[in-house]
PDB file of C-alpha atoms and ligand atoms in Angstrom:
ATOM      1  CA  MET A  55       0.059   0.076  -0.190  1.00  0.00           C
ATOM      2  CA  VAL A  56       1.283   3.538  -0.765  1.00  0.00           C
ATOM      3  CA  THR A  57      -0.187   5.900   1.804  1.00  0.00           C
ATOM      4  CA  LYS A  58      -1.140   9.569   1.761  1.00  0.00           C
ATOM      5  CA  GLN A  59       1.959  10.048   3.901  1.00  0.00           C
ATOM      6  CA  GLN A  60       4.207   8.552   1.191  1.00  0.00           C
ATOM      7  CA  ILE A  61       2.498  10.475  -1.471  1.00  0.00           C
ATOM      8  CA  LEU A  62       3.256  13.973   0.314  1.00  0.00           C
ATOM      9  CA  GLN A  63       6.684  12.710   0.917  1.00  0.00           C
ATOM     10  CA  TRP A  64       7.054  11.656  -2.626  1.00  0.00           C
ATOM     11  CA  LEU A  65       6.284  15.435  -3.847  1.00  0.00           C
ATOM     12  CA  GLN A  66       8.946  16.746  -1.272  1.00  0.00           C
ATOM     13  CA  THR A  67      11.461  14.369  -2.418  1.00  0.00           C
ATOM     14  CA  PHE A  68      10.733  15.206  -5.948  1.00  0.00           C
ATOM     15  CA  VAL A  69      11.062  19.081  -5.248  1.00  0.00           C
ATOM     16  CA  ALA A  70      14.560  18.598  -3.473  1.00  0.00           C
ATOM     17  CA  GLU A  71      15.409  16.245  -6.437  1.00  0.00           C
ATOM     18  CA  ILE A  72      14.744  19.071  -9.126  1.00  0.00           C
ATOM     19  CA  GLU A  73      16.382  21.665  -6.720  1.00  0.00           C
ATOM     20  CA  GLN A  74      19.397  19.532  -6.957  1.00  0.00           C
ATOM     21  CA  ASN A  75      19.441  18.914 -10.501  1.00  0.00           C
ATOM     22  CA  LYS A  76      18.065  22.523 -11.629  1.00  0.00           C
ATOM     23  CA  ASP A  77      21.133  23.337 -13.150  1.00  0.00           C
ATOM     24  CA  TYR A  78      21.707  20.308 -15.112  1.00  0.00           C
ATOM     25  CA  LEU A  79      17.951  20.565 -16.288  1.00  0.00           C
ATOM     26  CA  THR A  80      18.769  23.534 -17.510  1.00  0.00           C
ATOM     27  CA  GLU A  81      22.040  22.804 -19.074  1.00  0.00           C
ATOM     28  CA  LEU A  82      20.301  19.982 -20.999  1.00  0.00           C
ATOM     29  CA  ASP A  83      17.292  22.646 -21.814  1.00  0.00           C
ATOM     30  CA  ALA A  84      19.942  24.877 -23.241  1.00  0.00           C
ATOM     31  CA  ALA A  85      21.621  22.535 -25.839  1.00  0.00           C
ATOM     32  CA  ILE A  86      18.072  21.717 -27.544  1.00  0.00           C
ATOM     33  CA  GLY A  87      15.861  24.169 -26.215  1.00  0.00           C
ATOM     34  CA  ASP A  88      15.579  27.677 -24.371  1.00  0.00           C
ATOM     35  CA  ALA A  89      17.479  26.846 -20.994  1.00  0.00           C
ATOM     36  CA  ASP A  90      14.600  27.239 -18.702  1.00  0.00           C
ATOM     37  CA  HIS A  91      13.571  23.503 -17.874  1.00  0.00           C
ATOM     38  CA  GLY A  92      15.253  23.570 -14.917  1.00  0.00           C
ATOM     39  CA  ILE A  93      14.181  26.978 -13.722  1.00  0.00           C
ATOM     40  CA  ASN A  94      10.276  26.187 -14.816  1.00  0.00           C
ATOM     41  CA  MET A  95      10.256  22.905 -12.902  1.00  0.00           C
ATOM     42  CA  ASP A  96      11.631  24.125  -9.731  1.00  0.00           C
ATOM     43  CA  ARG A  97       9.530  27.221  -9.672  1.00  0.00           C
ATOM     44  CA  GLY A  98       6.217  25.183 -10.596  1.00  0.00           C
ATOM     45  CA  PHE A  99       6.950  22.423  -8.187  1.00  0.00           C
ATOM     46  CA  LYS A 100       8.113  24.648  -5.185  1.00  0.00           C
ATOM     47  CA  LYS A 101       4.682  26.729  -5.727  1.00  0.00           C
ATOM     48  CA  ALA A 102       2.858  23.524  -6.047  1.00  0.00           C
ATOM     49  CA  ILE A 103       4.245  22.245  -2.395  1.00  0.00           C
ATOM     50  CA  ALA A 104       3.914  25.457  -0.896  1.00  0.00           C
ATOM     51  CA  GLN A 105       0.402  25.091  -0.586  1.00  0.00           C
ATOM     52  CA  LEU A 106       0.168  21.152   0.461  1.00  0.00           C
ATOM     53  CA  PRO A 107      -0.321  22.139   4.044  1.00  0.00           C
ATOM     54  CA  THR A 108      -4.083  23.362   3.449  1.00  0.00           C
ATOM     55  CA  VAL A 109      -4.935  19.954   1.438  1.00  0.00           C
ATOM     56  CA  ALA A 110      -2.918  17.571   3.307  1.00  0.00           C
ATOM     57  CA  ASP A 111      -6.093  16.198   5.413  1.00  0.00           C
ATOM     58  CA  LYS A 112      -7.573  15.394   2.264  1.00  0.00           C
ATOM     59  CA  ASP A 113      -7.486  12.171   0.252  1.00  0.00           C
ATOM     60  CA  ILE A 114      -4.678  11.281  -2.287  1.00  0.00           C
ATOM     61  CA  SER A 115      -6.901  12.673  -5.428  1.00  0.00           C
ATOM     62  CA  SER A 116      -7.198  16.319  -3.860  1.00  0.00           C
ATOM     63  CA  ILE A 117      -3.547  16.415  -3.114  1.00  0.00           C
ATOM     64  CA  LEU A 118      -2.614  15.346  -6.692  1.00  0.00           C
ATOM     65  CA  LYS A 119      -5.161  17.779  -7.988  1.00  0.00           C
ATOM     66  CA  ALA A 120      -4.115  20.776  -5.846  1.00  0.00           C
ATOM     67  CA  VAL A 121      -0.653  20.334  -7.557  1.00  0.00           C
ATOM     68  CA  SER A 122      -2.097  20.236 -10.898  1.00  0.00           C
ATOM     69  CA  MET A 123      -3.792  23.526 -10.646  1.00  0.00           C
ATOM     70  CA  THR A 124      -0.750  25.236  -9.680  1.00  0.00           C
ATOM     71  CA  LEU A 125       1.623  23.702 -12.128  1.00  0.00           C
ATOM     72  CA  ILE A 126      -1.172  24.657 -14.958  1.00  0.00           C
ATOM     73  CA  SER A 127      -1.322  27.963 -13.797  1.00  0.00           C
ATOM     74  CA  SER A 128       2.349  28.737 -12.991  1.00  0.00           C
ATOM     75  CA  ILE A 129       5.065  26.910 -14.697  1.00  0.00           C
ATOM     76  CA  GLY A 130       5.495  28.725 -18.060  1.00  0.00           C
ATOM     77  CA  GLY A 131       6.869  26.536 -21.175  1.00  0.00           C
ATOM     78  CA  ALA A 132       5.398  23.344 -22.417  1.00  0.00           C
ATOM     79  CA  SER A 133       6.179  21.385 -19.212  1.00  0.00           C
ATOM     80  CA  GLY A 134       3.467  23.486 -17.054  1.00  0.00           C
ATOM     81  CA  PRO A 135       0.652  22.348 -18.969  1.00  0.00           C
ATOM     82  CA  LEU A 136       2.144  18.668 -19.429  1.00  0.00           C
ATOM     83  CA  TYR A 137       3.056  18.206 -15.992  1.00  0.00           C
ATOM     84  CA  GLY A 138      -0.068  19.692 -14.881  1.00  0.00           C
ATOM     85  CA  THR A 139      -2.207  17.630 -17.137  1.00  0.00           C
ATOM     86  CA  LEU A 140      -0.294  14.419 -15.794  1.00  0.00           C
ATOM     87  CA  PHE A 141      -1.197  15.187 -12.436  1.00  0.00           C
ATOM     88  CA  LEU A 142      -4.915  16.168 -13.060  1.00  0.00           C
ATOM     89  CA  GLN A 143      -5.487  13.034 -14.954  1.00  0.00           C
ATOM     90  CA  ALA A 144      -3.689  10.815 -11.889  1.00  0.00           C
ATOM     91  CA  SER A 145      -5.847  12.835  -9.465  1.00  0.00           C
ATOM     92  CA  THR A 146      -8.913  11.583 -11.048  1.00  0.00           C
ATOM     93  CA  ALA A 147      -7.608   7.940 -11.301  1.00  0.00           C
ATOM     94  CA  VAL A 148      -7.466   7.702  -7.602  1.00  0.00           C
ATOM     95  CA  ALA A 149     -10.606   9.740  -6.703  1.00  0.00           C
ATOM     96  CA  GLY A 150     -11.322   9.495  -3.032  1.00  0.00           C
ATOM     97  CA  LYS A 151      -8.488   7.299  -2.105  1.00  0.00           C
ATOM     98  CA  GLN A 152      -6.488   7.592   1.210  1.00  0.00           C
ATOM     99  CA  ASP A 153      -3.760   4.983   0.065  1.00  0.00           C
ATOM    100  CA  LEU A 154      -3.265   3.113  -2.915  1.00  0.00           C
ATOM    101  CA  ASN A 155      -2.867  -0.589  -3.870  1.00  0.00           C
ATOM    102  CA  GLU A 156      -0.798  -1.930  -6.831  1.00  0.00           C
ATOM    103  CA  GLN A 157      -3.997  -1.552  -9.043  1.00  0.00           C
ATOM    104  CA  ASP A 158      -4.374   1.925  -8.031  1.00  0.00           C
ATOM    105  CA  MET A 159      -0.555   2.773  -8.515  1.00  0.00           C
ATOM    106  CA  LEU A 160      -1.054   1.323 -11.942  1.00  0.00           C
ATOM    107  CA  GLY A 161      -4.360   3.331 -12.647  1.00  0.00           C
ATOM    108  CA  LEU A 162      -2.521   6.386 -11.455  1.00  0.00           C
ATOM    109  CA  LEU A 163       0.551   6.155 -13.806  1.00  0.00           C
ATOM    110  CA  GLN A 164      -1.328   5.145 -16.791  1.00  0.00           C
ATOM    111  CA  ALA A 165      -3.730   8.198 -16.410  1.00  0.00           C
ATOM    112  CA  GLY A 166      -0.859  10.305 -15.789  1.00  0.00           C
ATOM    113  CA  LEU A 167       0.805   8.981 -19.139  1.00  0.00           C
ATOM    114  CA  ASP A 168      -2.403   9.399 -21.159  1.00  0.00           C
ATOM    115  CA  GLY A 169      -2.957  12.941 -19.913  1.00  0.00           C
ATOM    116  CA  VAL A 170       0.319  13.815 -21.436  1.00  0.00           C
ATOM    117  CA  LEU A 171      -0.348  11.894 -24.280  1.00  0.00           C
ATOM    118  CA  GLY A 172      -3.259  13.671 -24.872  1.00  0.00           C
ATOM    119  CA  ARG A 173      -2.139  16.874 -24.153  1.00  0.00           C
ATOM    120  CA  GLY A 174       1.195  17.144 -26.198  1.00  0.00           C
ATOM    121  CA  LYS A 175       0.148  14.586 -28.860  1.00  0.00           C
ATOM    122  CA  ALA A 176       3.955  13.033 -28.818  1.00  0.00           C
ATOM    123  CA  GLN A 177       4.713   9.561 -29.720  1.00  0.00           C
ATOM    124  CA  LEU A 178       7.131   6.986 -28.564  1.00  0.00           C
ATOM    125  CA  GLY A 179      10.451   8.033 -30.145  1.00  0.00           C
ATOM    126  CA  ASP A 180       9.591  11.734 -30.476  1.00  0.00           C
ATOM    127  CA  LYS A 181      12.286  12.690 -27.637  1.00  0.00           C
ATOM    128  CA  THR A 182       9.939  13.897 -25.033  1.00  0.00           C
ATOM    129  CA  MET A 183       8.960  12.605 -21.354  1.00  0.00           C
ATOM    130  CA  VAL A 184       6.802  10.151 -22.955  1.00  0.00           C
ATOM    131  CA  ASP A 185      10.062   8.112 -23.666  1.00  0.00           C
ATOM    132  CA  VAL A 186      10.283   7.875 -19.939  1.00  0.00           C
ATOM    133  CA  LEU A 187       6.635   7.522 -18.968  1.00  0.00           C
ATOM    134  CA  SER A 188       5.483   5.116 -21.471  1.00  0.00           C
ATOM    135  CA  PRO A 189       8.125   2.534 -20.656  1.00  0.00           C
ATOM    136  CA  ALA A 190       7.655   3.212 -17.217  1.00  0.00           C
ATOM    137  CA  VAL A 191       3.949   2.502 -17.219  1.00  0.00           C
ATOM    138  CA  THR A 192       4.457  -0.571 -19.417  1.00  0.00           C
ATOM    139  CA  THR A 193       6.837  -2.030 -17.022  1.00  0.00           C
ATOM    140  CA  PHE A 194       5.007  -1.411 -14.086  1.00  0.00           C
ATOM    141  CA  GLN A 195       2.168  -3.037 -15.663  1.00  0.00           C
ATOM    142  CA  GLN A 196       3.942  -6.408 -16.340  1.00  0.00           C
ATOM    143  CA  ALA A 197       5.709  -6.450 -12.927  1.00  0.00           C
ATOM    144  CA  VAL A 198       2.376  -6.167 -11.437  1.00  0.00           C
ATOM    145  CA  ALA A 199       0.885  -8.857 -13.573  1.00  0.00           C
ATOM    146  CA  GLU A 200       3.797 -11.121 -12.355  1.00  0.00           C
ATOM    147  CA  GLY A 201       2.741 -10.453  -9.179  1.00  0.00           C
ATOM    148  CA  ASN A 202       5.304  -7.934  -8.050  1.00  0.00           C
ATOM    149  CA  ASN A 203       4.261  -5.403  -5.383  1.00  0.00           C
ATOM    150  CA  THR A 204       4.334  -1.766  -5.509  1.00  0.00           C
ATOM    151  CA  LEU A 205       7.983  -1.428  -4.373  1.00  0.00           C
ATOM    152  CA  GLN A 206       9.154  -4.115  -6.487  1.00  0.00           C
ATOM    153  CA  ALA A 207       7.497  -2.658  -9.583  1.00  0.00           C
ATOM    154  CA  MET A 208       8.645   0.455  -8.912  1.00  0.00           C
ATOM    155  CA  GLN A 209      12.246  -0.756  -8.931  1.00  0.00           C
ATOM    156  CA  ARG A 210      11.717  -2.602 -12.461  1.00  0.00           C
ATOM    157  CA  THR A 211       9.900   0.803 -13.426  1.00  0.00           C
ATOM    158  CA  VAL A 212      12.696   3.286 -12.262  1.00  0.00           C
ATOM    159  CA  ALA A 213      15.348   0.976 -14.182  1.00  0.00           C
ATOM    160  CA  ALA A 214      13.227   1.212 -17.325  1.00  0.00           C
ATOM    161  CA  ALA A 215      12.667   4.629 -17.184  1.00  0.00           C
ATOM    162  CA  GLU A 216      16.355   5.359 -16.672  1.00  0.00           C
ATOM    163  CA  GLN A 217      16.814   3.532 -20.037  1.00  0.00           C
ATOM    164  CA  GLY A 218      14.026   5.400 -21.640  1.00  0.00           C
ATOM    165  CA  MET A 219      15.926   8.747 -20.638  1.00  0.00           C
ATOM    166  CA  LYS A 220      19.084   7.654 -22.012  1.00  0.00           C
ATOM    167  CA  ASP A 221      17.403   6.450 -25.024  1.00  0.00           C
ATOM    168  CA  THR A 222      16.426   9.759 -25.947  1.00  0.00           C
ATOM    169  CA  THR A 223      19.963  11.066 -26.546  1.00  0.00           C
ATOM    170  CA  PRO A 224      20.319   9.473 -30.533  1.00  0.00           C
ATOM    171  CA  MET A 225      16.921  10.458 -31.085  1.00  0.00           C
ATOM    172  CA  VAL A 226      15.596  13.511 -33.489  1.00  0.00           C
ATOM    173  CA  ALA A 227      13.157  15.713 -31.619  1.00  0.00           C
ATOM    174  CA  LYS A 228       9.745  15.806 -33.444  1.00  0.00           C
ATOM    175  CA  LYS A 229       7.731  17.774 -30.442  1.00  0.00           C
ATOM    176  CA  GLY A 230       8.088  20.941 -28.661  1.00  0.00           C
ATOM    177  CA  ARG A 231      11.145  23.611 -29.260  1.00  0.00           C
ATOM    178  CA  ALA A 232      13.872  20.728 -29.750  1.00  0.00           C
ATOM    179  CA  SER A 233      12.085  19.747 -32.838  1.00  0.00           C
ATOM    180  CA  TYR A 234      12.936  23.006 -34.441  1.00  0.00           C
ATOM    181  CA  LEU A 235      16.398  22.020 -34.453  1.00  0.00           C
ATOM    182  CA  GLY A 236      15.754  18.649 -36.453  1.00  0.00           C
ATOM    183  CA  GLU A 237      18.757  16.557 -36.848  1.00  0.00           C
ATOM    184  CA  ARG A 238      20.682  18.983 -34.532  1.00  0.00           C
ATOM    185  CA  SER A 239      18.825  17.659 -31.720  1.00  0.00           C
ATOM    186  CA  VAL A 240      20.679  14.267 -31.987  1.00  0.00           C
ATOM    187  CA  GLY A 241      23.081  13.712 -29.321  1.00  0.00           C
ATOM    188  CA  HIS A 242      21.841  15.219 -26.140  1.00  0.00           C
ATOM    189  CA  GLN A 243      19.329  14.009 -23.656  1.00  0.00           C
ATOM    190  CA  ASP A 244      15.954  15.358 -23.733  1.00  0.00           C
ATOM    191  CA  PRO A 245      15.325  17.727 -20.384  1.00  0.00           C
ATOM    192  CA  GLY A 246      11.522  16.395 -19.723  1.00  0.00           C
ATOM    193  CA  ALA A 247      12.575  12.875 -20.045  1.00  0.00           C
ATOM    194  CA  THR A 248      15.379  13.631 -17.431  1.00  0.00           C
ATOM    195  CA  SER A 249      12.669  15.351 -15.218  1.00  0.00           C
ATOM    196  CA  SER A 250      10.145  12.421 -15.590  1.00  0.00           C
ATOM    197  CA  TYR A 251      12.912  10.021 -14.613  1.00  0.00           C
ATOM    198  CA  LEU A 252      13.549  12.110 -11.564  1.00  0.00           C
ATOM    199  CA  MET A 253       9.959  11.870 -10.825  1.00  0.00           C
ATOM    200  CA  LEU A 254       9.595   8.252 -10.703  1.00  0.00           C
ATOM    201  CA  LYS A 255      13.009   7.736  -8.979  1.00  0.00           C
ATOM    202  CA  SER A 256      11.749  10.045  -6.281  1.00  0.00           C
ATOM    203  CA  LEU A 257       8.803   7.767  -5.664  1.00  0.00           C
ATOM    204  CA  LEU A 258      11.279   4.523  -5.456  1.00  0.00           C
ATOM    205  CA  THR A 259      13.419   6.841  -3.096  1.00  0.00           C
ATOM    206  CA  VAL A 260      10.437   7.286  -0.597  1.00  0.00           C
ATOM    207  CA  LEU A 261       8.982   3.655  -0.890  1.00  0.00           C
ATOM    208  CA  GLU A 262      12.689   2.103  -0.311  1.00  0.00           C
ATOM    209  CA  SER A 263      12.748   4.504   2.792  1.00  0.00           C
ATOM    210  CA  PHE A 264       9.776   3.091   4.369  1.00  0.00           C
ATOM    211  CA  SER A 265      10.448  -0.729   3.477  1.00  0.00           C
TER     212      SER A 265
HETATM  213  P1  ADP B 529       9.726  24.581 -23.186  1.00  0.00           P
HETATM  214  O1  ADP B 529       9.793  23.831 -24.144  1.00  0.00           O
HETATM  215  O2  ADP B 529       8.207  25.340 -23.621  1.00  0.00           O
HETATM  216  O3  ADP B 529      10.849  25.962 -22.907  1.00  0.00           O
HETATM  217  P2  ADP B 529      10.260  23.243 -21.040  1.00  0.00           P
HETATM  218  O4  ADP B 529      11.780  23.669 -21.350  1.00  0.00           O
HETATM  219  O5  ADP B 529       9.899  23.641 -19.563  1.00  0.00           O
HETATM  220  O6  ADP B 529       9.365  23.937 -22.160  1.00  0.00           O
HETATM  221  O7  ADP B 529      10.014  21.605 -21.026  1.00  0.00           O
HETATM  222  C1  ADP B 529      10.640  21.256 -22.108  1.00  0.00           C
HETATM  223  C2  ADP B 529      10.335  19.409 -22.346  1.00  0.00           C
HETATM  224  O8  ADP B 529       9.032  19.472 -22.397  1.00  0.00           O
HETATM  225  C3  ADP B 529      11.169  18.768 -23.538  1.00  0.00           C
HETATM  226  O9  ADP B 529      12.124  18.493 -23.113  1.00  0.00           O
HETATM  227  C4  ADP B 529       9.962  17.665 -23.639  1.00  0.00           C
HETATM  228  O10 ADP B 529      10.162  16.386 -22.738  1.00  0.00           O
HETATM  229  C5  ADP B 529       8.892  18.159 -23.097  1.00  0.00           C
HETATM  230  N1  ADP B 529       7.858  18.571 -24.227  1.00  0.00           N
HETATM  231  C6  ADP B 529       7.663  19.274 -25.043  1.00  0.00           C
HETATM  232  N2  ADP B 529       6.691  19.445 -25.664  1.00  0.00           N
HETATM  233  C7  ADP B 529       6.097  17.991 -25.785  1.00  0.00           C
HETATM  234  C8  ADP B 529       5.092  17.250 -26.088  1.00  0.00           C
HETATM  235  N3  ADP B 529       4.329  17.872 -27.039  1.00  0.00           N
HETATM  236  N4  ADP B 529       4.850  16.020 -25.621  1.00  0.00           N
HETATM  237  C9  ADP B 529       5.233  15.422 -24.530  1.00  0.00           C
HETATM  238  N5  ADP B 529       6.507  16.206 -24.076  1.00  0.00           N
HETATM  239  C10 ADP B 529       6.771  17.570 -24.462  1.00  0.00           C
HETATM  240 MG1   MG B 530      12.525  25.235 -22.063  1.00  0.00          MG
END
């Protein structure tokens, strides 16, 4: 079971992880975008967690929804609406829940991915966050189907996410600002794929700390 407390800790851990990697994310974006991904993520997620105390006594869905609203309204750039939609759809998938079993977690992750796909229309191989989120969801689903608990499934998911992140380096960007570069985007890891990997890694960090 993933508890509400763990979800709150996940968000805190992710914010700390973004802060640590703020310059790195911005450098990645400088190579193929406009050098603001670390800044966008840091500003947006810090603002999002600042108001968590006001929803901390509500269910998990309300917490994720509050995060999504702040992201949509306050991160500039493509990543605001994309991460905002991810959290909004994730919140809808776990309506009313105070803790999440394996199937709930699968529903949350799948809905988040579907939100990003619906909003950004990227496909696998377009060199975006989808190249991390899509293999992550597939791996989590398979792990749960094989009888893994959430911790075990997340260990496999984060490994798949890391591979997906690395796999963006040789890709030609087909979506977002990086797509303006065409072939010149080759040889650089995608910033959004990198932040999505950090998001999943932060969840694993929290689950491992409780196990
Ligand atoms: P912007 O590109 O507007 O400056 P950011 O720098 O914050 O926004 O985010 C860039 C990241 O957003 C990219 O690295 C990519 O992963 C992601 N991205 C951009 N467009 C899309 C899209 N259509 N679908 C999915 N992800 C996208
Ligand atoms: Mg940018």
